[in-house]
mmCIF file of C-alpha atoms in Angstrom:
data_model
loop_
_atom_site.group_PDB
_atom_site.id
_atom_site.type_symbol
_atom_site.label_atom_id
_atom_site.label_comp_id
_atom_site.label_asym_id
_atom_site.label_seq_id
_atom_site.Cartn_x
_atom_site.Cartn_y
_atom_site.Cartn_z
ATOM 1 C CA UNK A 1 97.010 86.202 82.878
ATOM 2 C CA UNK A 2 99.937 88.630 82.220
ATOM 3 C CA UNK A 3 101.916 90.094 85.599
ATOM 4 C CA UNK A 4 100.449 93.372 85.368
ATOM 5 C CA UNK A 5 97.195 91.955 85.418
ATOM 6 C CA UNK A 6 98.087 89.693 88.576
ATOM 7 C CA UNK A 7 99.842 92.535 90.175
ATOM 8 C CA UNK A 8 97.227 95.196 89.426
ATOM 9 C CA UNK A 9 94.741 92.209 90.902
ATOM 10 C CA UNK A 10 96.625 91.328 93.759
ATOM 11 C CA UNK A 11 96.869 95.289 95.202
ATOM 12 C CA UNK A 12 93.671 95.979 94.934
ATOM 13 C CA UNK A 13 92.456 92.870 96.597
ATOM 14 C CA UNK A 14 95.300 93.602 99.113
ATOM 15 C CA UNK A 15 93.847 97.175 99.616
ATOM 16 C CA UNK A 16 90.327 96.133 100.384
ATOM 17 C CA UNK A 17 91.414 93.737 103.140
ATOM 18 C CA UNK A 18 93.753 96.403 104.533
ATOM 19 C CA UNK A 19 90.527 98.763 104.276
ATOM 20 C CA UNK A 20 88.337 96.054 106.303
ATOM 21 C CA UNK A 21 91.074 95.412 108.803
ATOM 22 C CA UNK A 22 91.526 99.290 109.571
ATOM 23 C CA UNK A 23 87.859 99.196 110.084
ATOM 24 C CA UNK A 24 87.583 96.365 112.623
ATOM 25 C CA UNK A 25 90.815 98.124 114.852
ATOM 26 C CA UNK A 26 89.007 101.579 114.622
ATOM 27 C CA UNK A 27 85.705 100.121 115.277
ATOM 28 C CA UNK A 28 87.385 98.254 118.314
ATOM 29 C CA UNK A 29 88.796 101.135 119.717
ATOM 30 C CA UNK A 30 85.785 102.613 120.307
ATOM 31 C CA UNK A 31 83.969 99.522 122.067
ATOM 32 C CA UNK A 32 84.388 98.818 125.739
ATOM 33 C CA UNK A 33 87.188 96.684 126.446
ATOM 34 C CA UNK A 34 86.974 96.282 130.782
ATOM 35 C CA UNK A 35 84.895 97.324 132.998
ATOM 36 C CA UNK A 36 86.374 98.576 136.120
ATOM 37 C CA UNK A 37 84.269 98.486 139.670
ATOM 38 C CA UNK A 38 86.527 100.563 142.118
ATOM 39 C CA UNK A 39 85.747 101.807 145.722
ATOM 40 C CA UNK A 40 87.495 105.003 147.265
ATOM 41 C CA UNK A 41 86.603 103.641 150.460
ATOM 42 C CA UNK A 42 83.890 106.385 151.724
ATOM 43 C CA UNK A 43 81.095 105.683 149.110
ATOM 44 C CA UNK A 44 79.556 103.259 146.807
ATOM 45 C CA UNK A 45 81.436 101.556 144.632
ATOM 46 C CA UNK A 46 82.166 103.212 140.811
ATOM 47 C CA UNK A 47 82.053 101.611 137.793
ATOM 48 C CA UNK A 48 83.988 102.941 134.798
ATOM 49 C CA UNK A 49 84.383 101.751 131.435
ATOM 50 C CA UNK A 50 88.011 101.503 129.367
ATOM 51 C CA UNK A 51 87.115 101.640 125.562
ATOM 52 C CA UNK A 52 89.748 99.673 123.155
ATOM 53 C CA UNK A 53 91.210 103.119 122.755
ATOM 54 C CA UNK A 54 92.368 103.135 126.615
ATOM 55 C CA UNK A 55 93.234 99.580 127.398
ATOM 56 C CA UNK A 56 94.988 98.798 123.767
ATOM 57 C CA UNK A 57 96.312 102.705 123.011
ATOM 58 C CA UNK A 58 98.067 101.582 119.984
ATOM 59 C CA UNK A 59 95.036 100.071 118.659
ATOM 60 C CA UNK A 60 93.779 103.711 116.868
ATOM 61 C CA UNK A 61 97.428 104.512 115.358
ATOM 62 C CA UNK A 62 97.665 101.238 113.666
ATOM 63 C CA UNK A 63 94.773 101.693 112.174
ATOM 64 C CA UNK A 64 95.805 104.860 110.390
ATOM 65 C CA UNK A 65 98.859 102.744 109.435
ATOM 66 C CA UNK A 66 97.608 100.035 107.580
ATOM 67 C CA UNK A 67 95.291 103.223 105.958
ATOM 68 C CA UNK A 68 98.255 104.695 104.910
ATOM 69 C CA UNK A 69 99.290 101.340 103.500
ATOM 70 C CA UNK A 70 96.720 100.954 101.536
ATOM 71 C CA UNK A 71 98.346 104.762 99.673
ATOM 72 C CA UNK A 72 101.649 102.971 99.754
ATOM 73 C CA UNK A 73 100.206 99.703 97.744
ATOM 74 C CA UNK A 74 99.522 101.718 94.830
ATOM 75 C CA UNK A 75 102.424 104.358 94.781
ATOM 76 C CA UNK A 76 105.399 101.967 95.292
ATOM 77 C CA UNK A 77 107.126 98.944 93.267
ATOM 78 C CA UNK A 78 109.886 96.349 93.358
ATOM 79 C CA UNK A 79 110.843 94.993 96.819
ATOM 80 C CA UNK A 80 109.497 98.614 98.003
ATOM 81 C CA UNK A 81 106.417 96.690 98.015
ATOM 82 C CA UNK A 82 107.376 93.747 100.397
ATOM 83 C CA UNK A 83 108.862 96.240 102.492
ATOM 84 C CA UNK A 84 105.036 97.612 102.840
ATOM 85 C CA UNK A 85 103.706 94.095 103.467
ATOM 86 C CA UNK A 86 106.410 93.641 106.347
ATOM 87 C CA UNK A 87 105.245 96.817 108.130
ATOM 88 C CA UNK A 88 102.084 95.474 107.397
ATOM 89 C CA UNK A 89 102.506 92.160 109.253
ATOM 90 C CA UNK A 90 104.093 93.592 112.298
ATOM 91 C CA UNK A 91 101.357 96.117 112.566
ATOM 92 C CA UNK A 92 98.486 93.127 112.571
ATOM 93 C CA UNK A 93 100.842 91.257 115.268
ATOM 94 C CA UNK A 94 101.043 94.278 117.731
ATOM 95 C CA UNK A 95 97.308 94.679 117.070
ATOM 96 C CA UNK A 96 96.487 91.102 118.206
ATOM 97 C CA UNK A 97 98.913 90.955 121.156
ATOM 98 C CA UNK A 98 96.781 92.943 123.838
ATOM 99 C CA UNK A 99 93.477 91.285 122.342
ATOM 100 C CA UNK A 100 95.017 87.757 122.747
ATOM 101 C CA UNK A 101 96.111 88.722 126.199
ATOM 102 C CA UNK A 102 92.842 89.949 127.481
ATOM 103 C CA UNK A 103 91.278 87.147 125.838
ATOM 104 C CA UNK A 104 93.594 84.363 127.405
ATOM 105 C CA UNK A 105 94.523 85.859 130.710
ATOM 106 C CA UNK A 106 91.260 88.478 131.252
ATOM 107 C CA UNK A 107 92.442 91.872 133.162
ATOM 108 C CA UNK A 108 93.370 91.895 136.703
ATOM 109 C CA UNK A 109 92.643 94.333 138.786
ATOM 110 C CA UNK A 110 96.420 96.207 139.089
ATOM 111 C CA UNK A 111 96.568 96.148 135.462
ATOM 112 C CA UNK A 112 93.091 98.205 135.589
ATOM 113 C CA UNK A 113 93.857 100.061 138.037
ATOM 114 C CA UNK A 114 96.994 101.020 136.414
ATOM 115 C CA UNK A 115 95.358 101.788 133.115
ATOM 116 C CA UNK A 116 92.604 103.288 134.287
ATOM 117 C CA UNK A 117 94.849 106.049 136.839
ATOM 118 C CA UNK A 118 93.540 104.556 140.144
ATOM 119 C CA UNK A 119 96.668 104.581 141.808
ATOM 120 C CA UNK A 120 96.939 108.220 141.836
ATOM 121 C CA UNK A 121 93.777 108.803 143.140
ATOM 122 C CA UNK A 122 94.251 106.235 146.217
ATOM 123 C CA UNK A 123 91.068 104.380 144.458
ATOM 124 C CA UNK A 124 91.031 100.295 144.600
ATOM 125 C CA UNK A 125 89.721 97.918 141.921
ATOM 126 C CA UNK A 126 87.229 95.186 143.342
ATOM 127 C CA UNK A 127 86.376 93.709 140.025
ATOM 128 C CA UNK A 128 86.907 93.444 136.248
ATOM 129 C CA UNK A 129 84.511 92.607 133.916
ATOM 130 C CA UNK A 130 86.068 91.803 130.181
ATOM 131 C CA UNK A 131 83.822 92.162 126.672
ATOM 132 C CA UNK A 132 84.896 89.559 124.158
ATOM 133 C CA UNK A 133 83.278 90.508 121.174
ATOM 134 C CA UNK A 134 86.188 93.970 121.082
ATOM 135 C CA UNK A 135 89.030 91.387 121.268
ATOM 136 C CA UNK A 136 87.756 89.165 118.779
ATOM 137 C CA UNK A 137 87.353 91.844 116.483
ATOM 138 C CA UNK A 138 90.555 93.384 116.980
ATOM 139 C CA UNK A 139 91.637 89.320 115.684
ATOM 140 C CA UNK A 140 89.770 89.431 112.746
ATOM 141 C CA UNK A 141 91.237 92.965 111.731
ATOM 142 C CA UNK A 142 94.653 91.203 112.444
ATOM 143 C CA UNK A 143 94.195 88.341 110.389
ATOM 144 C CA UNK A 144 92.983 90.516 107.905
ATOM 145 C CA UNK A 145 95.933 92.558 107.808
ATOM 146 C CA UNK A 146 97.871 89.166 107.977
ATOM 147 C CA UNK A 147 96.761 88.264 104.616
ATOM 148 C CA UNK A 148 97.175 91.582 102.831
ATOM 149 C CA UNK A 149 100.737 91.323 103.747
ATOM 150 C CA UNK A 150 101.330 87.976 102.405
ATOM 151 C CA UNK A 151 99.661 89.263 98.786
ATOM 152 C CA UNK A 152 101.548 92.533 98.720
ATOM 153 C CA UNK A 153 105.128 90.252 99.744
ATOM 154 C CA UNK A 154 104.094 87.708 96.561
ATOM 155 C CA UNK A 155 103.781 90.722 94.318
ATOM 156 C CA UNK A 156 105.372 90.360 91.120
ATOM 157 C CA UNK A 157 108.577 92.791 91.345
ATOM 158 C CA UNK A 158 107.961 94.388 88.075
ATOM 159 C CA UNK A 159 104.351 95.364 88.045
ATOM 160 C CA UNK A 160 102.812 98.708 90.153
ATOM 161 C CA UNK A 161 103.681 101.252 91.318
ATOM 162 C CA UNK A 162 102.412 105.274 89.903
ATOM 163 C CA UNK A 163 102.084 106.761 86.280
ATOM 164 C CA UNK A 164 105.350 107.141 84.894
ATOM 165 C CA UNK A 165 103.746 111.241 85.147
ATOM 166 C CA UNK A 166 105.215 110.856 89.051
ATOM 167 C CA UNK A 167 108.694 109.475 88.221
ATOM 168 C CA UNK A 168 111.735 111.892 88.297
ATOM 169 C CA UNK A 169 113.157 113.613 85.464
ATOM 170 C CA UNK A 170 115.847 110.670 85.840
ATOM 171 C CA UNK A 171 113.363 108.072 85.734
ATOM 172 C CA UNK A 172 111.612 109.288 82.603
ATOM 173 C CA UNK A 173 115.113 109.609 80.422
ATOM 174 C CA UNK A 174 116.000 106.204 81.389
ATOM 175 C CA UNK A 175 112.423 105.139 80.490
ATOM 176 C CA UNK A 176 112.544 107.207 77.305
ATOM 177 C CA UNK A 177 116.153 105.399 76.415
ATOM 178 C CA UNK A 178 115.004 102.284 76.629
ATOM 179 C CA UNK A 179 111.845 102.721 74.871
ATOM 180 C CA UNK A 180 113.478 103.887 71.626
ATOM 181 C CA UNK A 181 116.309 101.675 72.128
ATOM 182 C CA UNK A 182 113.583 98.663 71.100
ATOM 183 C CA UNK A 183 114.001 97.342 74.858
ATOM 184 C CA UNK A 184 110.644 97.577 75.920
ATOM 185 C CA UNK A 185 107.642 97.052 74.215
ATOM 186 C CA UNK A 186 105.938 100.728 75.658
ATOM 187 C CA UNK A 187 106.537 103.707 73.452
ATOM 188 C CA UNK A 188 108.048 106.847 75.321
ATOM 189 C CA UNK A 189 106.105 109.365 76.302
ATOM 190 C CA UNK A 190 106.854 113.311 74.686
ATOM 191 C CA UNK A 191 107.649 114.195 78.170
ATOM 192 C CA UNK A 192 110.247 111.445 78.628
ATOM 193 C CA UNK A 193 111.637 112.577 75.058
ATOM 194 C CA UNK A 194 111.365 115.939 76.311
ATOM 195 C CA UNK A 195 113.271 115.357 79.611
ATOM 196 C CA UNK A 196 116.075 113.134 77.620
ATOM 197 C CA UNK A 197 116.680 116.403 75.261
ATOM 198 C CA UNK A 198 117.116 118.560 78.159
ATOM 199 C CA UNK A 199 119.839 116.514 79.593
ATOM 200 C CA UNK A 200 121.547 116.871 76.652
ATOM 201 C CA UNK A 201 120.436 112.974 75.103
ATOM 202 C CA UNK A 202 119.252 111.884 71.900
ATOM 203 C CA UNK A 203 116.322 110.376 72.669
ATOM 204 C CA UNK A 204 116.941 108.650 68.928
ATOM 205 C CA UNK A 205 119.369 107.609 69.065
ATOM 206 C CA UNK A 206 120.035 103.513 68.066
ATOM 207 C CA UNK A 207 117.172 104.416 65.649
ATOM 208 C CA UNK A 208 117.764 102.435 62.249
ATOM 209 C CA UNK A 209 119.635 104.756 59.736
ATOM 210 C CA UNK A 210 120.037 103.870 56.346
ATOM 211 C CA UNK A 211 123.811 103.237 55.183
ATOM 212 C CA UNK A 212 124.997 104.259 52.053
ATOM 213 C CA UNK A 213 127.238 101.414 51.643
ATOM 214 C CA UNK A 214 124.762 98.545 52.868
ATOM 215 C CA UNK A 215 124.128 97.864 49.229
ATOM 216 C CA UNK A 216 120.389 99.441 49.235
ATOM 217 C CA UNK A 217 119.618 101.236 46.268
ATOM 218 C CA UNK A 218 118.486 104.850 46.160
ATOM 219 C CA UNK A 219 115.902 105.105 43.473
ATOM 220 C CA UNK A 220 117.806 108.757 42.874
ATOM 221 C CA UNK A 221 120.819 107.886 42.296
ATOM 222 C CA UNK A 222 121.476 106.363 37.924
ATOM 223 C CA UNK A 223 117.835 107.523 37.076
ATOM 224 C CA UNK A 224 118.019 109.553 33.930
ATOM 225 C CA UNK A 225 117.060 113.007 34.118
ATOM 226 C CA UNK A 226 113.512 114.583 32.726
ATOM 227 C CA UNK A 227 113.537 114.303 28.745
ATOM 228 C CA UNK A 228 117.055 112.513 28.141
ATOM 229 C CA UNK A 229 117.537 108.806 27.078
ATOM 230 C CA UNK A 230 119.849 106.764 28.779
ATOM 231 C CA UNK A 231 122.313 106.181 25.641
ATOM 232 C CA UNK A 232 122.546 110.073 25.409
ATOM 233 C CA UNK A 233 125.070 110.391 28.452
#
């Protein structure tokens, strides 16, 4: 398997887990997280829920990020591309650090009160009541980011990355030179060519050109002319 083939494979694999890890944070943001029961002190008691959103408010934005990861898989190249997959795997850690904490050490009730905007209101928490199944998918969406990172950070360097149709004017020359300097095995494209003339380069140039004193012979040169005989010169 060539490296394009294994770096073409490896991004798009990459993308779909970065697709299904998006998925599970959005999905969790909109679940119930706590529920709070609070009494004002002249009623009955109130329950209110706090959806993933609320309790985990980052959980929605790094969604969109590992979305817009997923763009940045296929545009970029080169150690661009473990740059990505860093981002990547601190996104999936902050994702999983309020999920493991609710998980581990549940919600108390100043921490719902807090996030919930009791305080202000003179309103007191009796009682929590945490929803695993949010949390746990919030850890799946991690772990799937997790691994997306890891494929996009063993990316071959040299494969990715957009048509060469994207690249800068600068790009394309440089492409164009080394394509007809015999450097790469991908002809130029007549835009590169184009883009090499305009900066004032011979896109040609290193071409093979025939020298006259290599020693080849030119068929014109000692033929005899139409209708004479050598012996007549």
């Amino acid at each position: 398997m060539s490296a394009n083939t294994a770096g073409r494979r490896a991004t798009g694999v990459a993308a779909l887990l970065l697709a299904a890890a998006a998925l599970c944070l959005w999905g969790s943001s909109r679940m119930t997280w706590v529920t709070v029961t609070s009494s004002d002190g002249l009623g009955e008691d109130r329950v209110t829920t706090l959806d993933g959103g609320t309790w985990a408010a980052a959980t929605t934005p790094l969604a969109l990020v590992l979305v817009a990861a997923i763009a940045a898989a296929f545009a970029v190249r080169g150690w661009v591309v473990r740059i990505v997959g860093g981002l990547v795997a601190v996104a999936a850690v902050v994702a999983a650090v309020p999920a493991i904490g609710l998980l581990t050490s549940g919600a108390s009730n100043e921490q719902a009160s807090d996030i919930a905007g009791f305080e202000r209101v003179a309103t007191q928490v009796t009682a929590t009541d945490v929803a695993v199944l949010p949390a746990l998918l919030v850890l799946l969406g991690s772990l799937l980011a997790l691994v997306a990172a890891v494929l996009l950070v063993r990316k071959p360097a040299a494969t990715g990355g957009l048509s060469s149709k994207y690249d800068s004017p600068a790009a394309r020359r440089e492409a164009a030179g080394r394509g007809t300097n015999g450097q790469t095995d991908e002809p130029p494209t007549q835009r590169m060519l184009w883009d090499a003339l305009d900066a004032g380069d011979d896109p040609t140039d290193g071409d093979t050109v025939p020298d006259p004193d290599s020693g080849s012979t030119d068929v014109s040169k000692g033929t005899p002319g139409s209708g004479t005989r050598p012996e007549d010169g």
